[in-house]
CSV table of C-alpha atoms in Angstrom, one decimal:
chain,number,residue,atom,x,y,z
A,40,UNK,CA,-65.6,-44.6,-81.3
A,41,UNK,CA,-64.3,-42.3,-78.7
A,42,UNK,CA,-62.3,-43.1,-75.3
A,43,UNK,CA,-62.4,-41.2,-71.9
A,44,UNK,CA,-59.8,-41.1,-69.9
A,45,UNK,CA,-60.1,-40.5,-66.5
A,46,UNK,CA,-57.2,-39.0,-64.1
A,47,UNK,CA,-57.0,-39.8,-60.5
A,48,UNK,CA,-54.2,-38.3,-57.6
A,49,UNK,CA,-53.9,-39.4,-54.4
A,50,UNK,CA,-51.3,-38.6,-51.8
A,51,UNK,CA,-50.0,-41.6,-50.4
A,52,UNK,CA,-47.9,-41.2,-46.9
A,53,UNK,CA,-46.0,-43.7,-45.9
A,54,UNK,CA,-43.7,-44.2,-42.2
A,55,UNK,CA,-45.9,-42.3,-40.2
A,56,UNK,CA,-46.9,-39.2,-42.3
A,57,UNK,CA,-42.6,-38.5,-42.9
A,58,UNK,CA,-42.6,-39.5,-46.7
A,59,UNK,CA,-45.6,-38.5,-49.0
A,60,UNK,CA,-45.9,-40.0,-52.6
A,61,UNK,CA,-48.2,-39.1,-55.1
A,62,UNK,CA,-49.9,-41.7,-57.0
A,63,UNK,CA,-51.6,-41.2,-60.2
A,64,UNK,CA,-54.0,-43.9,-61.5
A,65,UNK,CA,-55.7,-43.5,-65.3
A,66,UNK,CA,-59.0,-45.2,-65.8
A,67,UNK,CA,-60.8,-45.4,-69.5
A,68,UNK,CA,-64.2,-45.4,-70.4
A,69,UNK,CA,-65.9,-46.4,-73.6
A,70,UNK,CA,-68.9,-44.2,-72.5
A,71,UNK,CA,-69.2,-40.6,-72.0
A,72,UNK,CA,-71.6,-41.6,-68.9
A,73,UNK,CA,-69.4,-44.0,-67.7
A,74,UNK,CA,-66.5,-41.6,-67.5
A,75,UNK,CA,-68.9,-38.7,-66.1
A,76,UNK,CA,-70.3,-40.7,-63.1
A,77,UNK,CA,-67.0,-41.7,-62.6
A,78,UNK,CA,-65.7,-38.1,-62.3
A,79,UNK,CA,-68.8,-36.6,-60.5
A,80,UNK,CA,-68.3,-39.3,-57.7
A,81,UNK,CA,-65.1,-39.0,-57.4
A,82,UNK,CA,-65.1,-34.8,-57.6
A,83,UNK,CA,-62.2,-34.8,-60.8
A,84,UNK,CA,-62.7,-31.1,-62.3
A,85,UNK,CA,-61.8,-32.5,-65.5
A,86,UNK,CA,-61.5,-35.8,-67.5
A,87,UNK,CA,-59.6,-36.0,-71.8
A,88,UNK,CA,-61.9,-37.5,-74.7
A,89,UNK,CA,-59.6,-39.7,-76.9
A,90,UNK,CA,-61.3,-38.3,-80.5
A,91,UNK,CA,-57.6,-40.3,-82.3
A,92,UNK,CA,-54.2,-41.2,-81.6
A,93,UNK,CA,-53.5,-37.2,-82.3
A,94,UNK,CA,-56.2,-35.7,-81.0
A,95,UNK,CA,-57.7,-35.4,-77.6
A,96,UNK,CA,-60.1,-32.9,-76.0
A,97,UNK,CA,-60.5,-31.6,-72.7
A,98,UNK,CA,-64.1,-32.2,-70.9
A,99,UNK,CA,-65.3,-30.2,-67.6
A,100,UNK,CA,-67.2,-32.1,-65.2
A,101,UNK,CA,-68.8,-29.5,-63.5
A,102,UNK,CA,-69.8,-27.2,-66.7
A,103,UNK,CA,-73.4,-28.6,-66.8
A,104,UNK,CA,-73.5,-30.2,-63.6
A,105,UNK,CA,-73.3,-29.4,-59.8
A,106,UNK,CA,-70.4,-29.5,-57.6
A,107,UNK,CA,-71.6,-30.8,-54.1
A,108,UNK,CA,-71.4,-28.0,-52.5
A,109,UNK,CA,-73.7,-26.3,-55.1
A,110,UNK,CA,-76.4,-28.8,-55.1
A,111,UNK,CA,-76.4,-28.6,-50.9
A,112,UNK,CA,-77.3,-25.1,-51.3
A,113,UNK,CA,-79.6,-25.8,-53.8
A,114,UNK,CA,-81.4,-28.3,-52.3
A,115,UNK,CA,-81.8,-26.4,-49.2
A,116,UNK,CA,-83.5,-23.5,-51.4
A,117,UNK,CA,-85.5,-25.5,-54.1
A,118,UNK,CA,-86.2,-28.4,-52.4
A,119,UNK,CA,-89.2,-28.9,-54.2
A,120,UNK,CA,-87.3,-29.7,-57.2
A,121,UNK,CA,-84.5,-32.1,-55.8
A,122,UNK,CA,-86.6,-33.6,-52.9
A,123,UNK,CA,-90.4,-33.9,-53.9
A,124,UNK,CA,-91.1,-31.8,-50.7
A,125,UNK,CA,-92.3,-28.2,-49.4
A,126,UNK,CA,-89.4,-28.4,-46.3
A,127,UNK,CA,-85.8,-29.5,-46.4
A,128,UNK,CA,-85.6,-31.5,-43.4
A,129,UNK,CA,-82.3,-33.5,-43.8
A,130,UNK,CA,-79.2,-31.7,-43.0
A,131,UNK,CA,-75.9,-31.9,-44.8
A,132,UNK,CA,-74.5,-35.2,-44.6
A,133,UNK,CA,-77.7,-36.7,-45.8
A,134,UNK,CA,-77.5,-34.0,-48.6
A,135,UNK,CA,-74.3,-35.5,-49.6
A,136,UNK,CA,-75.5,-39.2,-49.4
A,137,UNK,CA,-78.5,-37.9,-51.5
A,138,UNK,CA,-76.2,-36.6,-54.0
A,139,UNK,CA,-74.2,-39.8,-54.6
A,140,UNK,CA,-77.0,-41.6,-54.6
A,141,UNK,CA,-78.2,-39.8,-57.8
A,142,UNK,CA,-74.6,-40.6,-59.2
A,143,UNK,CA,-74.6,-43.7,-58.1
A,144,UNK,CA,-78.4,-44.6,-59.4
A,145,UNK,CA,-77.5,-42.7,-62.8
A,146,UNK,CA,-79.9,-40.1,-62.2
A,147,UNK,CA,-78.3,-37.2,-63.7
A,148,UNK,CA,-81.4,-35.2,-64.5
A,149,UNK,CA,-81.4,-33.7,-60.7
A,150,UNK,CA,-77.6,-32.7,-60.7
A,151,UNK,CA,-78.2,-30.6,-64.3
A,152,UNK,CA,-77.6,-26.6,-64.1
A,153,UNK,CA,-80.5,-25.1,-65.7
């Protein structure tokens, strides 16, 4: 029924850092899921829902979910919730390999904003 379309920009440099190029790539989705993993993983702030050939929407990642920097300082306060433990023993790069795990896994549920 619907189609996301996701926007990507990269900055490509090319003879030793003396001509830069950016390069935009679109990716669609059938899913909303699809499209938000996509996004969350790849930190896009925002990502267009194809309702018809006129009409398209705008959707924010990070309205109802956590950026990573959010869910480090999170997790460090509330780790309870996020980790399933009293202490937060893993420091930050582990926080972030935690956090795309959860993207990656399609465990959503953990990244939410309450």
């Amino acid at each position: 029924m619907y189609k996301y379309k996701v926007k990507q920009t990269q900055t490509k440099s090319y003879f030793f850092n003396l001509l830069k190029k950016d390069v935009t790539k679109v990716y669609t989705f059938d899913t909303y899921n699809d499209a938000l993993i996509f996004a969350l993983s790849e930190e896009i702030n925002t990502f267009i829902c194809i309702v018809s050939d006129k009409v398209e929407t705008i959707r924010k990642t990070y309205k109802n979910h956590y950026t990573l920097k959010q869910f480090k300082k999170h997790c460090v306060n509330n780790p309870m919730h996020f980790l399933n433990t009293q202490k937060c023993r893993l420091d930050e790069k582990q926080i972030a390999n935690y956090y795309f795990y959860l993207i990656g896994s399609n465990k959503l549920t953990k990244l939410k904003k309450h």
